[in-house]
Amino acid sequence: MCAFYTDSMTHKRTALLALASLSLCKTASAQSILGFTPASATHEIEIENKFKSIPNADEERRQHRIFTQEPHIAGSKRNKELADYIAAEWKKQGLEDVIIHRYDVYGTNPKSASLEMIAPTHYQALLREKPLPGDDDSKNPAISGAWLGMSISGEVTAPVIYAHSGNPEDYDLLRKNGISVKGKIVLVRYSNPYSYRGFKALTAQREGAAAMLVYSDPQEDGYKKGKVDPEGPWGPEYHIQRGAITYDFMVPGDPQTPGWASVRGAKRIPIEEAVSAPKIMALPLSWHDARPLLENMDGPVAPKDWQGGLPFEYHFGGDRVKAHLKIEMDNGIQPYYVVEGRIRGSDLSDEWVVMGNHRDAWVFGGVDPSSGTASMMELTRALGELKTQGMRPRRTLIVCSWDGEEVGLTGSTEWGEQFADELRAKAVAYINVDEATSGPNFHGQAVASLAPMLEETTRSLQDPSRKTLYKVWKETVERERKEGQQSGQFNASGASNQTLADTRIGSGSDHTVFLNFIGVPVLGLGFDGDYGVYHSAYDDFYWMNHFGDPGYKYHTLMSQLWGITALRLANADLLPFDFATYASNIRQFVNDMAAETIFKNRDDFDLSAKYAKEHAADAKQVVPKSTYEIRGLDLSKVRKEIDDFEVAGKNLNESLNHRLSSGPLDPKLAATLNSGMMQVERNWLNPDGIPGRPWFKHILYGARFTYAHLELPGLTEAVEKQDWPAAKQQAEILERALHNNTQLLDELNRRLGPQ
Ligand SMILES: [Zn+2]
């Protein structure tokens, strides 16, 4: 039986490919890959098989040990040593044009911090993590105490108020209970629900709090979840989640060079004028240190969803608990280093496939990011070996080790800003890996046009359980979607996705500059699992070897997957973009926006369907979202443009597949088609950016201040504010971009000629 059929039966392009495959099936070894002619696909499979055989678990473990040996925070001596190490290794491995870029940025380092409860009793917070039996790294004297990047220095003595998760609605509830946090210290917890700690800091700052303490409640990542380190993967009593509080949801990178690179001599704005620089003191706490504060609080009993995992009743707080907090920071200019290497393309060297992972870690960075860095070193070793054996990719592969991701996505942002023009002209895609491995569950992210190619790629890899990675991924996603539905989460992330790949991409890692500032399609790869030691000193080599990936099998699989995804993009005859899938995703974004807006604001919106408002709750289940309309904004033109874009995308898929199946391509035609397809993502950018955040230029993809994904950011935010003139303007920008891209696809289709 022709392998082709079984492999691609469920794929969207099946019917067309099936036709095309009639001729393919004549040769026994015929394989099909999106974007490849039959002959190129056969050749590609040979290359991939060779590639897959190179990464091995022992090497992954050896590299992982090198990166987790010592703490290596952004800007530290050790992190520079690791940059030099990577550069030297890459040269040995056969990478070309290896270079270390230096950016002089506004960095952040701790000097000292102390917290003491002065009433009703005295308690001096440890602000340190105790060593764990069996884990020698946890004894390392170089481990930092508690600190948050970009906190300001200061000193305050004030009452402590418990503000739950530190989100705006939490302060509303405190207000309703007659509690003001002005001039006080707020104690918030990390993730109930999750929101980025920088958003918590901004919210506390806006509320007029003098300082924010943020702690890890055992409910979320500790003993309430399961066994804690060193017996299990969850966070022990003393673990401290460090992190930065930079307002990089406003503008990422160096706060003093918003929108341009911090190269030597670059113009710098005063830090007081930098919108992404916080103006509040902030410190993280283990639950061990938070407990005495919480336990002694007076004031009304906090509501049920504010209660946590500690064995007492949580109160809002009043005047009873007072604390003295002092933080001294060393914030100022320091160098960050980005390592870049490449393998120049054999015949399309001016088309780039870019890959990256950050190097800086809060402490050892067992998962975050050293699992990704180890996988990257095996990826580059394998790519170098292919090159040495004469298998140079057709397009140029660029790989980067970013610095200062943890501080504000800094290294990647500065690099992206420095090379923005070149990237706009040359970049095919960016593949990001951050926390590569914290367990066995695969999650892939992709802009919608690349979702099918990512799914197809996972079919050619085997998971350690010996099923295809595709199958395991599908099972994971199906399980999670079911759990999401059961827990009653309306439109839980991905619940209405039509793809396995998560096409709703927020911020919080190094893909941001590529997608949101330059308009480069992005992919993100990661394996995850139970992980309660994030950003603590216990996220280390011991943890990885006992819980995360004891055999380093998932690290190895990551190197394979990362490489094969890159090789397919680098070697394709025609770039494997699927714009019909993009169109149907955009339609879903619009429908979800309309539906969510309606359910959030029942009184202000109507269902255009026959359903009366009082039935809206039932309607949630049964009314197709496509029938939701927002009163005050006519979306019919947007919908029509999406339909047109989808038709153009389908037509192009057909023509491309037909052309690919009929043998070698004229290089000039291929070049025209490829550069046209690369242009589509750029066309989603609005040079003015989204209202209030000009750095974020993508009109389909954005992020909330919490880092959560936010589709159609300009439009959605205007609709949520019920600012109808602004919403109309944003809808028109979307219509125009859709229209331009439809015309572009139609033009490419014409170039392909009659089929
Ligand atoms: Zn990370």
mmCIF file with all atom_site columns, C-alpha atoms and ligand atoms in Angstrom, residues 358 360 368-369 405-406 434-435 508-509 534-535, ligand 1:
data_model
loop_
_atom_site.group_PDB
_atom_site.id
_atom_site.type_symbol
_atom_site.label_atom_id
_atom_site.label_alt_id
_atom_site.label_comp_id
_atom_site.label_asym_id
_atom_site.label_entity_id
_atom_site.label_seq_id
_atom_site.pdbx_PDB_ins_code
_atom_site.Cartn_x
_atom_site.Cartn_y
_atom_site.Cartn_z
_atom_site.occupancy
_atom_site.B_iso_or_equiv
_atom_site.pdbx_formal_charge
_atom_site.auth_seq_id
_atom_site.auth_comp_id
_atom_site.auth_asym_id
_atom_site.auth_atom_id
_atom_site.pdbx_PDB_model_num
ATOM   1  C  CA . HIS A 1 358 ? 17.545 32.190 25.465 1.00 0.00 ? 358 HIS A CA 1
ATOM   2  C  CA . ASP A 1 360 ? 20.091 33.580 30.703 1.00 0.00 ? 360 ASP A CA 1
ATOM   3  C  CA . ASP A 1 368 ? 14.044 27.442 31.755 1.00 0.00 ? 368 ASP A CA 1
ATOM   4  C  CA . PRO A 1 369 ? 16.022 27.770 29.521 1.00 0.00 ? 369 PRO A CA 1
ATOM   5  C  CA . GLU A 1 405 ? 14.996 37.163 27.793 1.00 0.00 ? 405 GLU A CA 1
ATOM   6  C  CA . GLU A 1 406 ? 14.070 36.952 31.436 1.00 0.00 ? 406 GLU A CA 1
ATOM   7  C  CA . ASP A 1 434 ? 12.329 28.333 25.537 1.00 0.00 ? 434 ASP A CA 1
ATOM   8  C  CA . GLU A 1 435 ? 11.403 25.771 28.177 1.00 0.00 ? 435 GLU A CA 1
ATOM   9  C  CA . GLY A 1 508 ? 6.377  36.139 27.132 1.00 0.00 ? 508 GLY A CA 1
ATOM   10 C  CA . SER A 1 509 ? 9.189  34.726 25.027 1.00 0.00 ? 509 SER A CA 1
ATOM   11 C  CA . TYR A 1 534 ? 9.873  27.505 37.868 1.00 0.00 ? 534 TYR A CA 1
ATOM   12 C  CA . HIS A 1 535 ? 12.376 30.398 38.277 1.00 0.00 ? 535 HIS A CA 1
HETATM 13 ZN ZN . ZN  B 2 .   ? 12.505 31.106 29.541 1.00 0.00 ? 1   ZN  B ZN 1
#
